[in-house]
Short mmCIF file of C-alpha atoms and ligand atoms in Angstrom, two decimals:
data_model
loop_
_atom_site.label_atom_id
_atom_site.label_comp_id
_atom_site.label_asym_id
_atom_site.label_seq_id
_atom_site.Cartn_x
_atom_site.Cartn_y
_atom_site.Cartn_z
CA UNK U 1 200.85 -88.78 -4.27
CA UNK U 2 200.77 -91.99 -5.55
CA UNK U 3 198.55 -94.76 -5.23
CA UNK U 4 201.01 -96.91 -2.72
CA UNK U 5 200.98 -93.92 -0.51
CA UNK U 6 197.17 -93.59 -0.40
CA UNK U 7 196.51 -97.06 0.44
CA UNK U 8 199.40 -97.92 2.84
CA UNK U 9 197.41 -98.22 6.42
CA UNK U 10 198.66 -95.87 9.14
CA UNK U 11 197.78 -99.11 11.59
CA UNK U 12 197.28 -102.67 10.90
CA UNK U 13 196.52 -105.92 12.41
CA UNK U 14 197.38 -109.11 10.96
CA UNK U 15 196.34 -112.52 12.40
CA UNK U 16 196.13 -110.65 15.74
CA UNK U 17 195.32 -113.30 18.69
CA UNK U 18 195.22 -112.54 22.63
CA UNK U 19 194.76 -115.10 25.26
CA UNK U 20 194.37 -114.25 28.92
CA UNK U 21 194.67 -118.00 30.42
CA UNK U 22 192.08 -120.57 28.49
CA UNK U 23 190.13 -117.21 27.43
CA UNK U 24 190.38 -116.41 23.82
CA UNK U 25 190.02 -112.65 23.74
CA UNK U 26 190.92 -111.93 20.36
CA UNK U 27 190.78 -114.92 18.09
CA UNK U 28 192.02 -113.79 14.41
CA UNK U 29 191.71 -110.24 13.59
CA UNK U 30 192.76 -108.82 10.30
CA UNK U 31 191.82 -104.95 9.91
CA UNK U 32 193.43 -102.20 8.96
CA UNK U 33 193.59 -97.78 9.34
CA UNK U 34 193.74 -95.42 6.90
CA UNK U 35 195.06 -92.25 7.41
CA UNK U 36 192.78 -89.88 8.40
CA UNK U 37 190.54 -92.49 8.80
CA UNK U 38 188.23 -92.33 12.21
CA UNK U 39 187.37 -95.89 13.48
CA UNK U 40 184.26 -96.52 16.18
CA UNK U 41 185.03 -99.96 17.71
CA UNK U 42 181.78 -101.07 19.21
CA UNK U 43 180.31 -104.29 20.81
CA UNK U 44 178.88 -105.89 24.12
CA UNK U 45 180.65 -105.52 26.74
CA UNK U 46 183.58 -108.24 27.65
CA UNK U 47 183.84 -108.64 24.13
CA UNK U 48 187.78 -107.62 23.97
CA UNK U 49 187.36 -103.98 22.90
CA UNK U 50 189.99 -102.87 25.34
CA UNK U 51 191.96 -105.59 25.01
CA UNK U 52 192.22 -104.92 21.16
CA UNK U 53 192.83 -101.10 21.70
CA UNK U 54 196.00 -102.24 24.37
CA UNK U 55 197.29 -104.29 21.63
CA UNK U 56 197.37 -101.72 19.08
CA UNK U 57 199.83 -99.63 21.18
CA UNK U 58 201.35 -102.92 22.66
CA UNK U 59 200.21 -102.22 26.14
CA UNK U 60 199.10 -105.80 25.87
CA UNK U 61 201.31 -108.26 24.25
CA UNK U 62 199.44 -110.25 21.63
CA UNK U 63 199.46 -113.73 22.18
CA UNK U 64 200.38 -114.11 18.25
CA UNK U 65 199.78 -112.08 14.62
CA UNK U 66 201.42 -108.63 13.63
CA UNK U 67 200.62 -104.87 15.07
CA UNK U 68 201.95 -102.79 11.46
CA UNK U 69 202.34 -99.21 12.69
CA UNK U 70 204.12 -96.99 10.10
CA UNK U 71 205.21 -100.00 8.41
CA UNK U 72 206.94 -101.37 11.33
CA UNK U 73 205.55 -104.59 13.17
CA UNK U 74 205.67 -103.87 16.93
CA UNK U 75 205.43 -106.90 18.07
CA UNK U 76 209.21 -107.68 16.62
CA UNK U 77 210.39 -104.42 18.23
CA UNK U 78 212.87 -103.93 21.16
CA UNK U 79 211.44 -101.74 24.22
CA UNK U 80 213.46 -98.82 23.48
CA UNK U 81 212.07 -98.79 19.60
CA UNK U 82 208.84 -99.80 21.09
CA UNK U 83 208.92 -96.81 23.15
CA UNK U 84 209.49 -94.51 20.20
CA UNK U 85 206.76 -95.69 18.12
CA UNK U 86 204.10 -95.53 21.48
CA UNK U 87 204.97 -91.92 21.61
CA UNK U 88 203.15 -91.59 18.15
CA UNK U 89 199.93 -92.88 19.38
CA UNK U 90 197.99 -91.03 22.05
CA UNK U 91 196.13 -93.00 24.36
CA UNK U 92 193.02 -91.74 25.95
CA UNK U 93 191.16 -93.76 28.57
CA UNK U 94 187.92 -93.86 30.57
CA UNK U 95 189.32 -92.29 33.88
CA UNK U 96 191.26 -89.40 33.03
CA UNK U 97 194.52 -90.03 34.53
CA UNK U 98 195.82 -86.39 34.86
CA UNK U 99 198.83 -86.16 37.59
CA UNK U 100 197.32 -84.78 40.20
CA UNK U 101 199.52 -82.30 41.90
CA UNK U 102 200.57 -80.74 38.75
CA UNK U 103 198.93 -77.84 36.54
CA UNK U 104 196.64 -78.60 33.83
CA UNK U 105 199.55 -76.74 31.86
CA UNK U 106 202.35 -78.75 33.37
CA UNK U 107 200.18 -81.97 32.64
CA UNK U 108 200.55 -81.40 28.95
CA UNK U 109 203.96 -79.81 28.66
CA UNK U 110 205.64 -82.93 30.39
CA UNK U 111 205.92 -85.14 28.11
CA UNK U 112 207.11 -83.39 25.30
CA UNK U 113 209.44 -81.73 27.36
CA UNK U 114 210.98 -85.01 29.37
CA UNK U 115 210.45 -87.60 26.59
CA UNK U 116 211.22 -85.23 23.59
CA UNK U 117 213.18 -82.67 24.67
CA UNK U 118 211.48 -79.95 23.44
CA UNK U 119 212.38 -76.40 25.36
CA UNK U 120 210.00 -75.09 27.84
CA UNK U 121 209.03 -72.20 26.20
CA UNK U 122 207.69 -74.03 23.10
CA UNK U 123 206.22 -76.16 24.90
CA UNK U 124 204.66 -74.09 27.14
CA UNK U 125 203.47 -72.17 23.77
CA UNK U 126 202.25 -75.46 22.32
CA UNK U 127 200.26 -76.23 25.87
CA UNK U 128 198.40 -73.63 25.21
CA UNK U 129 197.35 -73.86 21.76
CA UNK U 130 196.18 -76.99 22.66
CA UNK U 131 194.12 -76.01 25.83
CA UNK U 132 192.43 -73.40 23.24
CA UNK U 133 191.52 -76.31 20.78
CA UNK U 134 190.05 -77.49 23.62
CA UNK U 135 188.14 -74.80 25.04
CA UNK U 136 190.22 -74.89 28.70
CA UNK U 137 192.82 -72.32 28.25
CA UNK U 138 191.39 -70.31 31.00
CA UNK U 139 192.00 -73.41 33.37
CA UNK U 140 195.71 -73.47 32.57
CA UNK U 141 196.81 -73.02 36.18
CA UNK U 142 194.15 -75.14 37.82
CA UNK U 143 194.70 -78.26 39.30
CA UNK U 144 192.67 -81.25 37.66
CA UNK U 145 190.79 -81.95 40.89
CA UNK U 146 189.23 -78.21 40.68
CA UNK U 147 187.77 -79.30 36.89
CA UNK U 148 184.78 -80.97 35.84
CA UNK U 149 185.09 -84.43 34.52
CA UNK U 150 184.65 -83.36 31.36
CA UNK U 151 187.26 -80.36 31.67
CA UNK U 152 189.55 -83.11 33.13
CA UNK U 153 188.94 -85.44 30.02
CA UNK U 154 189.54 -82.66 27.58
CA UNK U 155 192.89 -81.86 29.28
CA UNK U 156 194.15 -85.62 28.74
CA UNK U 157 193.12 -85.17 25.40
CA UNK U 158 195.03 -81.93 25.17
CA UNK U 159 198.10 -83.77 27.25
CA UNK U 160 197.37 -86.83 24.47
CA UNK U 161 198.06 -84.28 21.36
CA UNK U 162 200.99 -82.69 22.90
CA UNK U 163 203.10 -85.34 21.68
CA UNK U 164 201.89 -84.56 18.23
CA UNK U 165 200.71 -88.43 17.86
CA UNK U 166 200.11 -89.97 14.13
CA UNK U 167 196.99 -91.73 15.42
CA UNK U 168 194.47 -91.44 18.44
CA UNK U 169 193.17 -94.42 20.66
CA UNK U 170 190.63 -93.76 22.83
CA UNK U 171 189.19 -96.09 25.29
CA UNK U 172 185.37 -95.26 26.25
CA UNK U 173 186.16 -91.49 26.77
CA UNK U 174 182.97 -90.48 27.96
CA UNK U 175 181.44 -93.28 29.61
CA UNK U 176 182.81 -92.47 33.33
CA UNK U 177 180.95 -88.59 32.58
CA UNK U 178 177.68 -87.08 33.75
CA UNK U 179 175.68 -87.03 30.93
CA UNK U 180 175.60 -83.37 30.95
CA UNK U 181 179.55 -83.55 29.92
CA UNK U 182 179.79 -86.17 27.43
CA UNK U 183 178.57 -83.51 24.74
CA UNK U 184 181.52 -81.14 25.30
CA UNK U 185 184.06 -84.07 25.46
CA UNK U 186 182.46 -85.78 22.01
CA UNK U 187 182.88 -81.81 20.36
CA UNK U 188 186.12 -82.01 20.97
CA UNK U 189 186.52 -85.34 19.31
CA UNK U 190 184.63 -84.38 16.66
CA UNK U 191 186.62 -81.32 15.58
CA UNK U 192 189.78 -83.53 15.60
CA UNK U 193 188.39 -85.84 13.54
CA UNK U 194 187.33 -83.08 11.02
CA UNK U 195 190.71 -81.56 11.26
CA UNK U 196 192.09 -85.11 9.87
CA UNK U 197 193.36 -87.09 12.78
CA UNK U 198 193.39 -90.93 12.29
CA UNK U 199 191.48 -92.00 15.32
CA UNK U 200 190.75 -95.23 17.03
CA UNK U 201 187.50 -94.71 19.07
CA UNK U 202 185.93 -97.57 21.83
CA UNK U 203 182.79 -95.99 22.31
CA UNK U 204 178.81 -96.57 23.17
CA UNK U 205 177.51 -93.18 22.00
CA UNK U 206 176.33 -94.53 18.83
CA UNK U 207 175.13 -90.95 17.91
CA UNK U 208 178.67 -90.10 17.33
CA UNK U 209 179.51 -93.39 15.48
CA UNK U 210 176.89 -92.67 12.85
CA UNK U 211 177.95 -89.10 12.61
CA UNK U 212 181.72 -88.98 12.76
CA UNK U 213 183.30 -92.53 12.23
CA UNK U 214 184.26 -93.54 8.63
CA UNK U 215 183.86 -96.97 9.46
CA UNK U 216 182.23 -98.53 12.37
CA UNK U 217 183.84 -101.98 13.54
CA UNK U 218 181.51 -104.63 15.60
CA UNK U 219 183.42 -106.70 17.98
CA UNK U 220 181.85 -110.02 19.37
CA UNK U 221 183.16 -113.37 20.50
CA UNK U 222 186.57 -112.39 19.21
CA UNK U 223 185.94 -111.34 16.07
CA UNK U 224 185.66 -108.10 14.36
CA UNK U 225 182.25 -109.44 12.90
CA UNK U 226 181.17 -106.44 10.74
CA UNK U 227 183.31 -103.87 9.23
CA UNK U 228 181.20 -101.16 7.24
CA UNK U 229 180.25 -97.67 7.00
CA UNK U 230 177.84 -96.57 9.72
CA UNK U 231 174.82 -96.13 7.61
CA UNK U 232 175.32 -99.56 6.47
CA UNK U 233 176.09 -100.89 9.64
CA UNK U 234 173.23 -99.19 11.78
CA UNK U 235 170.62 -99.57 8.89
CA UNK U 236 171.34 -103.10 7.57
CA UNK U 237 173.86 -105.04 10.10
CA UNK U 238 174.15 -108.50 8.45
CA UNK U 239 175.08 -110.84 11.05
CA UNK U 240 172.43 -111.88 13.62
CA UNK U 241 174.97 -111.01 16.75
CA UNK U 242 175.13 -107.26 15.69
CA UNK U 243 171.36 -107.04 15.02
CA UNK U 244 170.85 -108.57 18.58
CA UNK U 245 173.08 -106.17 20.00
CA UNK U 246 171.55 -103.06 18.16
CA UNK U 247 168.22 -104.23 19.21
CA UNK U 248 168.97 -103.99 23.10
CA UNK U 249 170.72 -100.81 22.63
CA UNK U 250 168.78 -98.46 20.29
P1 ADP J 1 185.40 -105.08 26.86
O1 ADP J 1 186.44 -103.59 26.95
O2 ADP J 1 184.93 -105.31 25.28
O3 ADP J 1 184.39 -104.61 27.79
P2 ADP J 1 187.70 -106.47 27.61
O4 ADP J 1 189.44 -106.13 26.71
O5 ADP J 1 188.00 -105.50 29.01
O6 ADP J 1 186.25 -106.11 27.19
O7 ADP J 1 188.06 -108.05 28.09
C1 ADP J 1 187.82 -108.73 27.28
C2 ADP J 1 187.74 -110.20 28.13
O8 ADP J 1 189.36 -110.39 28.31
C3 ADP J 1 187.05 -110.43 29.41
O9 ADP J 1 186.83 -111.45 29.53
C4 ADP J 1 188.36 -109.68 30.37
O10 ADP J 1 187.79 -110.44 31.56
C5 ADP J 1 189.38 -110.53 29.67
N1 ADP J 1 190.61 -109.62 30.24
C6 ADP J 1 191.05 -108.45 29.72
N2 ADP J 1 192.08 -108.12 30.63
C7 ADP J 1 192.63 -109.25 31.29
C8 ADP J 1 193.83 -109.68 32.03
N3 ADP J 1 194.81 -108.17 32.01
N4 ADP J 1 193.72 -110.51 32.49
C9 ADP J 1 193.26 -111.61 32.29
N5 ADP J 1 191.63 -111.03 31.62
C10 ADP J 1 191.63 -110.33 31.04
MG1 MG J 2 186.47 -101.89 27.78
#
């Protein structure tokens, strides 16, 4: 509508710092995610990518700095308000974390009913819609253990979407999968991106980063060393650190 709205980020960090004991994992990070943007966060193992993602929804408490989500500094909120904000951020982990004693459908319905008070009929209808979206509606009544890893991860994505989040955070969603299942999960994520979802994705899938990301953030040594379009980053990395990283993985 107006300029102000277009440029207000959904999610931003300011001078974000996270220290574990003497280990300065995140040193001073300033970044912003605009509405509808897909960010791929890449970097070497141990760089702090998971810690960064966990600071975004305050699963890890930042040592200092601000995490601004929809205009609120999450580091200043009490637990009750923080929980309300967290409901608007979907998170998908490497391990799928589905409830093993519940069917796929029940896994998806649970939070909307319990946390948001959605009526069962509406939650069920929405869960079926989401299962169709991730190509799993025929597995609605199956238990997680009977599904393949790729199917479980797609169910986990559907479960996160059931809360109607404003942003989705993915932490290496395909790293635990057998290679033949990686594509089906990336396809669901790509469709989600095309539909306009705002996403921050930690990934080692460089093909996905190249084709789906609006921006690549390269993290190393406690900083986002580069923030660039995929073409700029992959074809013209600026820092020695990034050149070195890309030389090892490509
Ligand atoms: P990445 O996801 O990029 O591989 P992580 O964010 O998992 O990196 O870890 C970054 C650093 O932070 C590592 O040195 C790790 O040992 C440390 N770290 C992460 N979580 C904790 C924790 N809960 N307690 C202590 N150190 C941690
Ligand atoms: Mg990690």
